[in-house]
Coordinates of C-alpha atoms and ligand atoms in Angstrom, one line a residue:
M1 CA -9.7 -11.6 -15.8
S2 CA -6.3 -10.7 -17.2
K3 CA -5.3 -6.7 -17.2
E4 CA -5.2 -4.9 -20.6
I5 CA -1.7 -3.8 -21.4
S6 CA -1.1 -0.1 -22.5
I7 CA 2.3 0.0 -23.0
S8 CA 4.5 -3.1 -23.9
V9 CA 8.3 -2.7 -24.0
V10 CA 10.3 -5.7 -24.8
N11 CA 14.1 -6.0 -24.7
V12 CA 14.3 -2.1 -26.1
S13 CA 18.1 -0.6 -26.2
K14 CA 19.0 2.4 -28.0
C15 CA 22.3 3.3 -29.5
F16 CA 23.7 6.9 -30.3
E17 CA 26.4 7.3 -32.6
I18 CA 28.9 9.7 -31.0
Y19 CA 31.0 11.4 -33.8
K20 CA 34.3 13.2 -32.5
Q21 CA 33.9 16.2 -35.1
P22 CA 31.1 17.0 -37.3
Q23 CA 33.1 16.4 -40.4
D24 CA 33.1 12.7 -39.3
R25 CA 29.6 12.5 -40.0
L26 CA 29.9 13.6 -43.5
K27 CA 32.7 10.7 -44.0
Q28 CA 30.6 8.1 -42.5
S29 CA 27.6 8.6 -44.8
L30 CA 30.2 8.8 -47.6
M31 CA 32.0 5.5 -46.7
R32 CA 28.6 3.8 -46.1
G33 CA 29.6 1.4 -43.5
H34 CA 33.3 0.5 -44.9
K35 CA 34.4 2.0 -42.0
N36 CA 33.2 3.5 -38.5
Y37 CA 34.0 7.0 -37.6
Y38 CA 31.5 7.1 -34.5
K39 CA 31.6 5.5 -31.2
E40 CA 28.4 3.7 -30.1
F41 CA 26.7 4.8 -27.1
W42 CA 24.3 2.8 -25.5
A43 CA 21.9 5.1 -23.4
V44 CA 19.2 2.4 -22.7
K45 CA 19.9 -1.1 -22.7
D46 CA 17.5 -4.3 -22.6
V47 CA 14.9 -2.7 -21.0
S48 CA 11.3 -4.6 -20.4
F49 CA 8.1 -4.1 -18.8
D50 CA 4.4 -4.0 -19.3
I51 CA 2.2 -0.8 -18.1
F52 CA -1.4 -2.0 -17.6
K53 CA -4.3 0.3 -18.6
G54 CA -5.4 2.9 -15.5
E55 CA -1.9 2.4 -14.2
T56 CA 0.4 5.5 -13.2
V57 CA 4.0 4.3 -13.5
G58 CA 6.9 6.6 -12.9
I59 CA 10.6 6.6 -14.2
I60 CA 13.2 7.4 -11.9
G61 CA 17.0 7.4 -12.3
R62 CA 20.2 9.6 -11.8
N63 CA 20.9 12.1 -14.3
G64 CA 21.8 10.8 -17.5
S65 CA 20.3 7.2 -16.7
G66 CA 18.2 7.2 -20.0
K67 CA 14.7 8.2 -19.0
S68 CA 14.1 11.1 -21.5
T69 CA 15.5 8.6 -24.1
L70 CA 13.1 5.9 -23.3
L71 CA 10.3 8.3 -23.0
Q72 CA 10.7 9.8 -26.5
M73 CA 10.9 6.0 -27.8
I74 CA 7.6 5.0 -26.1
A75 CA 6.2 8.5 -27.4
G76 CA 7.2 7.7 -30.8
T77 CA 9.6 10.5 -31.5
L78 CA 12.8 8.5 -31.3
N79 CA 13.3 5.2 -33.0
A80 CA 14.7 2.2 -30.9
S81 CA 17.8 0.5 -32.1
E82 CA 16.8 -2.8 -30.7
G83 CA 13.5 -4.6 -29.2
N84 CA 10.0 -3.9 -29.6
I85 CA 7.4 -1.1 -28.2
T86 CA 3.7 -1.6 -28.4
V87 CA 1.5 1.1 -27.5
N88 CA -2.4 0.4 -27.2
G89 CA -4.2 3.7 -27.5
R90 CA -3.8 7.2 -28.4
V91 CA -0.9 8.9 -26.8
A92 CA -0.2 12.8 -25.7
A93 CA 3.2 13.6 -24.3
L94 CA 4.2 16.6 -22.3
L95 CA 8.0 16.6 -23.2
E96 CA 10.8 19.0 -22.5
L97 CA 11.9 19.0 -26.0
G98 CA 10.7 21.7 -28.1
S99 CA 7.0 22.1 -28.7
G100 CA 7.1 20.6 -31.8
F101 CA 5.3 23.8 -33.5
N102 CA 6.3 25.6 -36.7
P103 CA 7.7 29.1 -35.6
E104 CA 6.4 30.9 -38.7
F105 CA 2.8 29.8 -38.3
T106 CA 0.4 31.5 -35.8
G107 CA -0.7 29.5 -32.7
R108 CA -4.3 29.1 -34.5
E109 CA -2.3 27.4 -37.3
N110 CA -0.3 25.1 -34.7
I111 CA -2.9 23.9 -33.0
Y112 CA -4.7 22.7 -35.9
M113 CA -1.3 21.0 -37.3
N114 CA -0.6 19.4 -33.8
G115 CA -4.3 18.0 -33.7
S116 CA -4.1 16.5 -36.9
I117 CA -0.5 14.8 -36.1
L118 CA -2.5 13.6 -33.1
G119 CA -5.2 11.9 -35.3
L120 CA -8.1 14.3 -34.8
S121 CA -10.2 15.7 -37.5
I122 CA -10.7 19.4 -38.3
S123 CA -14.3 19.4 -36.6
Q124 CA -12.8 17.8 -33.6
I125 CA -10.3 20.5 -33.2
D126 CA -12.9 23.2 -33.8
E127 CA -14.7 21.8 -30.7
L128 CA -11.6 21.9 -28.5
F129 CA -9.8 24.8 -29.9
L130 CA -11.7 27.5 -27.4
E131 CA -10.6 25.1 -24.3
I132 CA -6.9 24.8 -25.5
V133 CA -6.6 28.4 -25.9
Q134 CA -8.2 29.4 -22.5
F135 CA -6.0 26.5 -20.9
A136 CA -2.9 28.4 -22.5
E137 CA -3.6 31.8 -21.3
I138 CA -2.4 33.4 -24.4
G139 CA -5.1 35.7 -25.3
E140 CA -4.8 37.6 -28.8
F141 CA -1.3 35.9 -29.3
I142 CA -3.3 33.2 -30.8
D143 CA -2.9 34.8 -34.1
R144 CA 0.7 35.7 -34.3
P145 CA 3.3 33.5 -35.4
V146 CA 4.6 31.2 -32.5
K147 CA 8.1 32.9 -33.1
T148 CA 7.0 36.1 -31.5
Y149 CA 5.8 34.1 -28.3
S150 CA 8.0 34.0 -24.9
S151 CA 9.2 30.7 -24.3
G152 CA 6.7 30.2 -21.4
M153 CA 3.8 31.1 -23.7
A154 CA 5.0 28.4 -26.4
L155 CA 5.4 25.9 -23.9
R156 CA 2.0 26.5 -22.2
L157 CA 0.3 26.6 -25.8
A158 CA 2.0 23.1 -26.7
F159 CA 1.0 21.4 -23.3
A160 CA -2.6 22.8 -23.7
V161 CA -3.0 20.9 -26.8
Q162 CA -1.8 18.0 -25.2
V163 CA -3.6 18.2 -21.9
V164 CA -6.8 18.9 -24.0
V165 CA -6.9 16.5 -26.4
P166 CA -8.7 13.2 -26.1
K167 CA -6.3 10.2 -25.3
E168 CA -5.8 6.8 -23.4
I169 CA -2.1 7.5 -22.5
L170 CA -0.1 10.6 -21.3
I171 CA 3.1 10.6 -20.9
V172 CA 4.8 13.5 -18.7
D173 CA 8.5 14.4 -18.8
E174 CA 10.0 16.6 -16.1
A175 CA 9.2 19.5 -18.4
L176 CA 6.2 20.3 -15.9
A177 CA 8.8 21.7 -13.5
V178 CA 9.2 24.5 -16.0
G179 CA 6.9 27.5 -16.2
D180 CA 5.2 29.3 -13.4
E181 CA 3.4 27.4 -10.6
L182 CA 0.1 28.1 -11.2
F183 CA 0.0 26.8 -14.6
Q184 CA 2.1 23.7 -13.3
R185 CA -0.8 23.4 -10.8
K186 CA -3.2 23.4 -13.5
C187 CA -1.6 20.7 -15.7
F188 CA -1.3 18.5 -12.3
L189 CA -4.9 19.1 -11.7
K190 CA -5.6 17.8 -15.3
I191 CA -3.1 14.9 -14.9
E192 CA -4.9 13.8 -11.6
E193 CA -8.5 14.2 -13.5
F194 CA -7.1 12.1 -16.3
K195 CA -5.8 9.4 -13.7
K196 CA -9.3 9.3 -12.1
Q197 CA -10.8 8.7 -15.4
G198 CA -8.7 5.5 -15.8
G199 CA -6.2 6.9 -18.0
T200 CA -2.8 5.4 -18.2
I201 CA 0.1 7.8 -17.3
L202 CA 3.7 7.2 -17.6
F203 CA 5.7 10.1 -15.5
V204 CA 9.6 10.7 -15.5
S205 CA 11.1 12.9 -12.6
H206 CA 14.2 13.2 -10.2
S207 CA 11.4 13.9 -7.8
G208 CA 11.1 10.8 -5.4
A209 CA 8.2 12.6 -3.7
A210 CA 6.3 13.4 -6.9
I211 CA 6.7 9.8 -8.0
V212 CA 5.7 8.5 -4.7
E213 CA 2.4 11.1 -4.8
L214 CA 1.4 10.2 -7.9
C215 CA 2.3 6.6 -8.9
D216 CA 1.3 3.3 -8.3
R217 CA 4.8 1.8 -9.7
A218 CA 8.1 3.0 -10.5
I219 CA 11.2 1.6 -12.8
L220 CA 14.6 2.6 -11.7
L221 CA 17.0 3.2 -14.5
D222 CA 20.5 3.6 -13.9
S223 CA 23.3 4.0 -16.8
G224 CA 20.4 2.8 -19.3
E225 CA 19.9 -0.4 -17.4
Q226 CA 16.2 -1.1 -15.7
L227 CA 17.5 -2.1 -12.1
I228 CA 14.2 -2.7 -10.7
I229 CA 10.2 -2.3 -11.3
G230 CA 8.1 -2.3 -8.2
P231 CA 5.8 -0.1 -5.9
S232 CA 6.8 3.4 -6.1
K233 CA 7.7 3.9 -2.6
R234 CA 10.2 0.8 -2.4
V235 CA 11.7 1.8 -5.7
V236 CA 12.0 5.4 -4.4
N237 CA 14.0 4.3 -1.4
L238 CA 16.2 2.1 -3.3
Y239 CA 16.9 5.4 -5.8
Q240 CA 17.7 7.5 -2.9
K241 CA 19.9 4.9 -1.5
L242 CA 21.7 5.0 -5.0
V243 CA 21.8 8.7 -5.2
F244 CA 23.5 8.9 -1.8
A245 CA 25.9 6.0 -2.1
P246 CA 29.7 6.8 -1.8
A247 CA 31.0 6.2 -5.4
D248 CA 33.1 3.1 -4.4
K249 CA 29.9 1.4 -3.2
I250 CA 27.5 1.9 -6.3
Q251 CA 28.4 -1.4 -8.2
E252 CA 27.9 -3.4 -4.9
L253 CA 24.5 -1.9 -4.5
K254 CA 23.5 -1.8 -8.0
E255 CA 24.1 -5.6 -7.9
E256 CA 21.9 -5.6 -4.7
I257 CA 19.4 -4.0 -6.2
R258 CA 19.2 -6.3 -9.6
S259 CA 19.1 -9.1 -7.4
T260 CA 16.2 -8.1 -5.3
K261 CA 14.2 -8.6 -9.1
Q262 CA 10.5 -7.8 -9.0
L263 CA 9.6 -6.1 -5.9
P264 CA 6.3 -7.5 -4.1
E265 CA 3.3 -5.3 -3.9
V266 CA 3.6 -4.2 0.0
K267 CA 0.3 -2.3 1.2
T268 CA 1.1 -2.1 4.9
T269 CA 4.7 -1.4 6.4
L270 CA 3.9 -1.8 9.7
A271 CA 2.9 -4.4 12.3
I272 CA 0.5 -2.7 14.6
S273 CA -1.3 -5.1 17.2
D274 CA -4.9 -4.7 16.8
N275 CA -5.4 -4.7 20.7
F276 CA -3.5 -1.6 20.8
I277 CA -5.4 0.3 18.4
E278 CA -8.5 -0.7 20.2
D279 CA -6.9 0.2 23.7
S280 CA -5.7 3.6 22.2
R281 CA -9.5 4.2 21.1
T282 CA -10.6 3.9 24.8
N283 CA -7.6 5.9 26.2
K284 CA -7.5 9.1 24.2
S285 CA -6.0 11.5 26.6
E286 CA -2.7 9.9 26.8
S287 CA 0.4 9.2 24.6
M288 CA 1.4 5.7 24.7
Y289 CA 3.8 3.3 23.2
D290 CA 3.1 0.2 21.1
P291 CA 6.3 -1.8 21.0
N292 CA 4.9 -3.4 17.8
L293 CA 5.0 -0.1 16.0
I294 CA 8.1 -0.7 14.1
P295 CA 8.8 0.4 10.3
K296 CA 9.4 -3.0 8.3
D297 CA 11.1 -1.3 5.3
S298 CA 13.9 0.9 7.1
V299 CA 16.5 1.9 4.4
H300 CA 19.9 2.3 6.1
Y301 CA 22.4 4.1 4.1
E302 CA 26.2 3.0 3.9
P303 CA 27.5 5.2 6.7
R304 CA 30.5 7.5 5.8
G305 CA 31.9 8.4 9.1
A306 CA 29.0 8.7 11.4
E307 CA 26.2 6.4 12.4
L308 CA 22.8 7.2 13.5
Y309 CA 21.3 4.9 16.4
D310 CA 18.6 4.6 19.1
P311 CA 15.6 6.9 17.7
E312 CA 12.8 7.4 20.2
I313 CA 9.9 10.0 20.6
T314 CA 9.3 11.2 24.2
T315 CA 6.6 13.4 25.6
M316 CA 8.2 16.6 26.9
A317 CA 8.2 15.0 30.2
G318 CA 10.7 12.3 28.8
K319 CA 8.0 9.2 28.5
R320 CA 8.9 7.1 25.7
V321 CA 5.8 7.3 23.3
N322 CA 4.9 6.3 19.8
I323 CA 0.9 6.6 19.9
L324 CA 0.6 10.4 19.9
I325 CA -2.1 13.2 20.3
A326 CA -2.6 15.7 17.5
G327 CA -1.4 19.2 18.7
Q328 CA 0.7 18.1 21.7
K329 CA 4.6 18.5 21.7
Y330 CA 7.0 15.9 21.8
V331 CA 10.8 15.3 21.4
Y332 CA 12.1 13.4 18.2
R333 CA 15.8 12.2 19.6
Y334 CA 18.4 10.0 18.0
Y335 CA 22.1 9.5 18.8
V336 CA 25.2 10.0 16.5
K337 CA 28.4 8.0 16.8
F338 CA 31.2 9.8 14.5
S339 CA 34.2 7.4 13.5
R340 CA 36.2 10.4 12.1
I341 CA 36.9 14.2 12.4
S342 CA 33.9 16.0 11.2
T343 CA 33.3 19.4 10.0
N344 CA 30.4 21.8 9.5
V345 CA 28.0 19.0 10.5
R346 CA 24.4 19.3 10.4
F347 CA 21.6 17.1 11.8
A348 CA 18.2 16.5 9.9
M349 CA 14.8 14.7 10.4
L350 CA 11.6 14.5 8.0
I351 CA 8.2 13.1 8.6
K352 CA 6.3 11.5 6.0
T353 CA 3.0 9.5 5.4
A354 CA 2.8 5.8 5.1
S355 CA 2.8 6.4 1.0
G356 CA 6.1 8.6 1.3
L357 CA 4.6 12.0 0.9
E358 CA 6.8 14.2 2.7
L359 CA 5.1 16.5 4.9
G360 CA 7.5 18.5 7.0
G361 CA 11.2 18.4 8.3
A362 CA 13.9 20.5 9.7
Q363 CA 17.8 20.9 9.8
S364 CA 19.8 21.9 12.8
A365 CA 21.2 24.6 11.1
S366 CA 21.3 26.4 7.9
F367 CA 24.0 25.4 5.1
G368 CA 27.5 26.5 6.4
G369 CA 26.2 27.0 10.1
G370 CA 26.6 23.4 11.3
V371 CA 28.7 22.2 14.2
P372 CA 32.5 23.6 13.1
F373 CA 34.3 20.5 14.3
I374 CA 33.6 16.8 15.8
D375 CA 36.3 14.6 16.9
N376 CA 36.4 11.1 15.9
N377 CA 34.7 8.8 18.6
E378 CA 32.6 11.8 19.8
R379 CA 28.9 11.2 20.3
Y380 CA 26.1 13.8 19.7
K381 CA 22.4 13.7 20.9
V382 CA 20.1 15.4 18.9
E383 CA 16.6 16.5 19.5
F384 CA 13.8 18.0 17.6
T385 CA 10.8 19.0 19.3
F386 CA 7.6 19.2 17.1
V387 CA 3.8 19.4 17.2
P388 CA 2.2 16.9 15.0
R389 CA -0.8 18.8 13.8
L390 CA -1.9 15.7 11.7
T391 CA -5.2 13.5 11.0
T392 CA -5.3 10.0 12.6
G393 CA -2.8 7.7 11.0
V394 CA 0.5 6.1 10.8
Y395 CA 3.5 8.3 9.9
F396 CA 7.1 7.8 9.6
L397 CA 10.1 9.7 10.5
N398 CA 13.6 9.9 8.7
A399 CA 16.9 11.0 10.3
G400 CA 20.3 12.2 8.5
V401 CA 23.5 13.8 9.4
L402 CA 25.2 15.9 6.7
G403 CA 29.0 16.9 6.9
I404 CA 31.5 18.2 4.6
D405 CA 33.6 15.6 2.3
G406 CA 36.1 17.4 0.0
D407 CA 34.2 20.2 -1.3
S408 CA 30.9 19.2 -1.0
E409 CA 28.0 18.4 1.8
I410 CA 27.3 14.5 2.0
Y411 CA 25.1 12.7 3.8
M412 CA 27.6 10.9 6.5
D413 CA 24.3 8.7 7.4
R414 CA 20.9 8.6 6.6
K415 CA 18.1 6.5 8.0
V416 CA 14.8 6.3 5.8
D417 CA 11.8 5.1 8.1
F418 CA 13.8 5.4 11.1
L419 CA 10.7 5.4 13.2
A420 CA 6.9 5.3 12.9
F421 CA 4.4 6.9 15.0
K422 CA 0.5 7.0 15.2
I423 CA -1.8 9.9 15.7
M424 CA -4.7 8.7 17.9
P425 CA -8.1 8.9 16.6
S426 CA -10.2 11.8 17.6
E427 CA -13.8 11.4 17.4
D428 CA -14.7 15.1 17.7
A429 CA -12.1 16.3 15.2
L430 CA -13.9 18.1 12.1
M431 CA -10.6 18.3 10.1
T432 CA -10.2 16.6 6.7
A433 CA -7.1 15.4 4.5
I434 CA -3.7 15.4 6.3
V435 CA -2.4 18.4 7.9
D436 CA -4.4 20.1 10.7
F437 CA -4.2 23.9 9.8
E438 CA -6.5 24.8 13.0
I439 CA -9.4 25.8 10.8
S440 CA -12.6 27.2 12.4
P441 CA -15.7 26.9 10.5
E442 CA -18.3 29.6 11.4
C443 CA -21.4 29.5 9.4
T444 CA -24.2 32.1 10.0
S445 CA -27.4 32.4 8.3
I446 CA -27.7 35.7 6.6
V447 CA -31.3 35.6 5.5
D448 CA -32.6 39.4 6.4
K449 CA -35.9 40.4 6.8
G450 CA -37.1 42.4 3.7
V451 CA -33.8 40.7 1.6
N452 CA -34.5 38.2 -1.2
Ligands
ATP501 N1 20.8 12.5 -29.2 C1 21.9 12.1 -28.4 N2 23.1 11.5 -29.1 C2 24.2 11.0 -28.3 N3 23.9 11.0 -27.0 C3 22.7 11.3 -26.3 C4 21.7 11.6 -27.3 N4 20.4 12.0 -26.4 C5 20.9 11.3 -25.1 N5 22.1 11.1 -25.1 C6 23.0 10.5 -23.8 O1 22.5 9.2 -23.6 C7 22.1 9.4 -22.4 C8 20.9 9.2 -21.5 O2 20.1 10.6 -21.7 P1 18.7 10.8 -21.2 O3 18.5 12.3 -21.6 O4 17.8 9.9 -21.8 O5 19.0 10.6 -19.8 P2 18.0 11.1 -18.4 O6 17.9 10.2 -17.6 O7 16.8 11.7 -19.2 O8 18.7 12.4 -17.9 P3 18.6 13.8 -16.9 O9 17.7 13.2 -15.9 O10 19.6 14.4 -17.0 O11 17.4 14.4 -17.9 C9 23.1 10.8 -21.5 O12 24.6 10.2 -21.2 C10 22.9 11.4 -22.8 O13 23.9 12.2 -22.9

């Protein structure tokens, strides 16, 4: 059965007219095309993709890459200069740009106005009204003009309308990062609920972790160009590689990403021998080493004066392992070779799930407090002790070395998915989800004689 398309974007481009001075815009309208007083700026260039019903797709890219412009065209608040966009279903959008409210009208009047723009009848809005007001948490302000609201209140009301109205497609810009954390969490819960119910979501963010956590697939935009579309973890890895690439390597890297074209769906990034898993079930008390537990998708950044090598995990007694026991202490060790004089050097590590969710990491020093001077050709051994309090599963380790380049701190080298480890199954563990908080349940009957 073919999948149903929710959003179809075909060869879409957006050109903005850039005027040097405001009066040029007037001159342009008077000249009616005889002479151009503006420069063309193509913010989105020939972008094409399909999003299927029930999918959550992320758009990621560096600043100014055209993410918001593309979202606005899909949401219908901006016209495309070229190409076609087809959207099958009712769209609600959580966008950064203003609320679309009339500041002179009350919150109540704006809810009815917005609802009718979204295609709802008066009686449908009547039914949703209370839920919207409660979600927005604006109390008696609902009957005051929106111009008297704080910016947070106006945003909450605007989001509440979009989150509560019935829809088939939800478009979410990074705007979610504004406002207070409790409200953000509430919005995320609604988004997750919408996803579970089979809604289609298009989500824009700079945050690789958020894209990996929420999205099935992702699109990488750069300077308005769609570089790649594919499984979110792999696209986010390529995006991070682009963000940390030295300026003179960016074109080469973009070419490499473009030539990858569509990334295949990758369900597992590991080769683990079945025999080994069976062995580890029967021998639970000891950490072990499986030579087949090697990440297949390691991303190696272009080194800039340092190179990370030879990562390993050992027990505290020095035995090399990668099948670990939750709650025991281990050492994550890697080596770094410096190929230039380096200052203020910091070393870093990060533990992630197989889907790329960042669980925890550390740096060897806070900003400004790194190793003050490292000579050319010097080598460093870096060790982080850690206690994986995690559920059974496979996890991935990153490594990074940061140093000062001019005025800013850069990654001198970074390895994503440098190493993998597995937490052994434990039959008596009561914990659920990923992280073990050492929760102890205690359940006591409180039925007292004489008390109902
Ligand atoms: N109305 C406009 N007129 C002229 N240029 C614009 C307009 N809107 C956006 N641009 C330009 O188009 C490019 C893409 O902008 P857009 O906001 O879509 O990028 P973005 O990827 O969302 O960026 P960010 O991550 O910084 O929010 C930028 O260079 C921006 O300056």
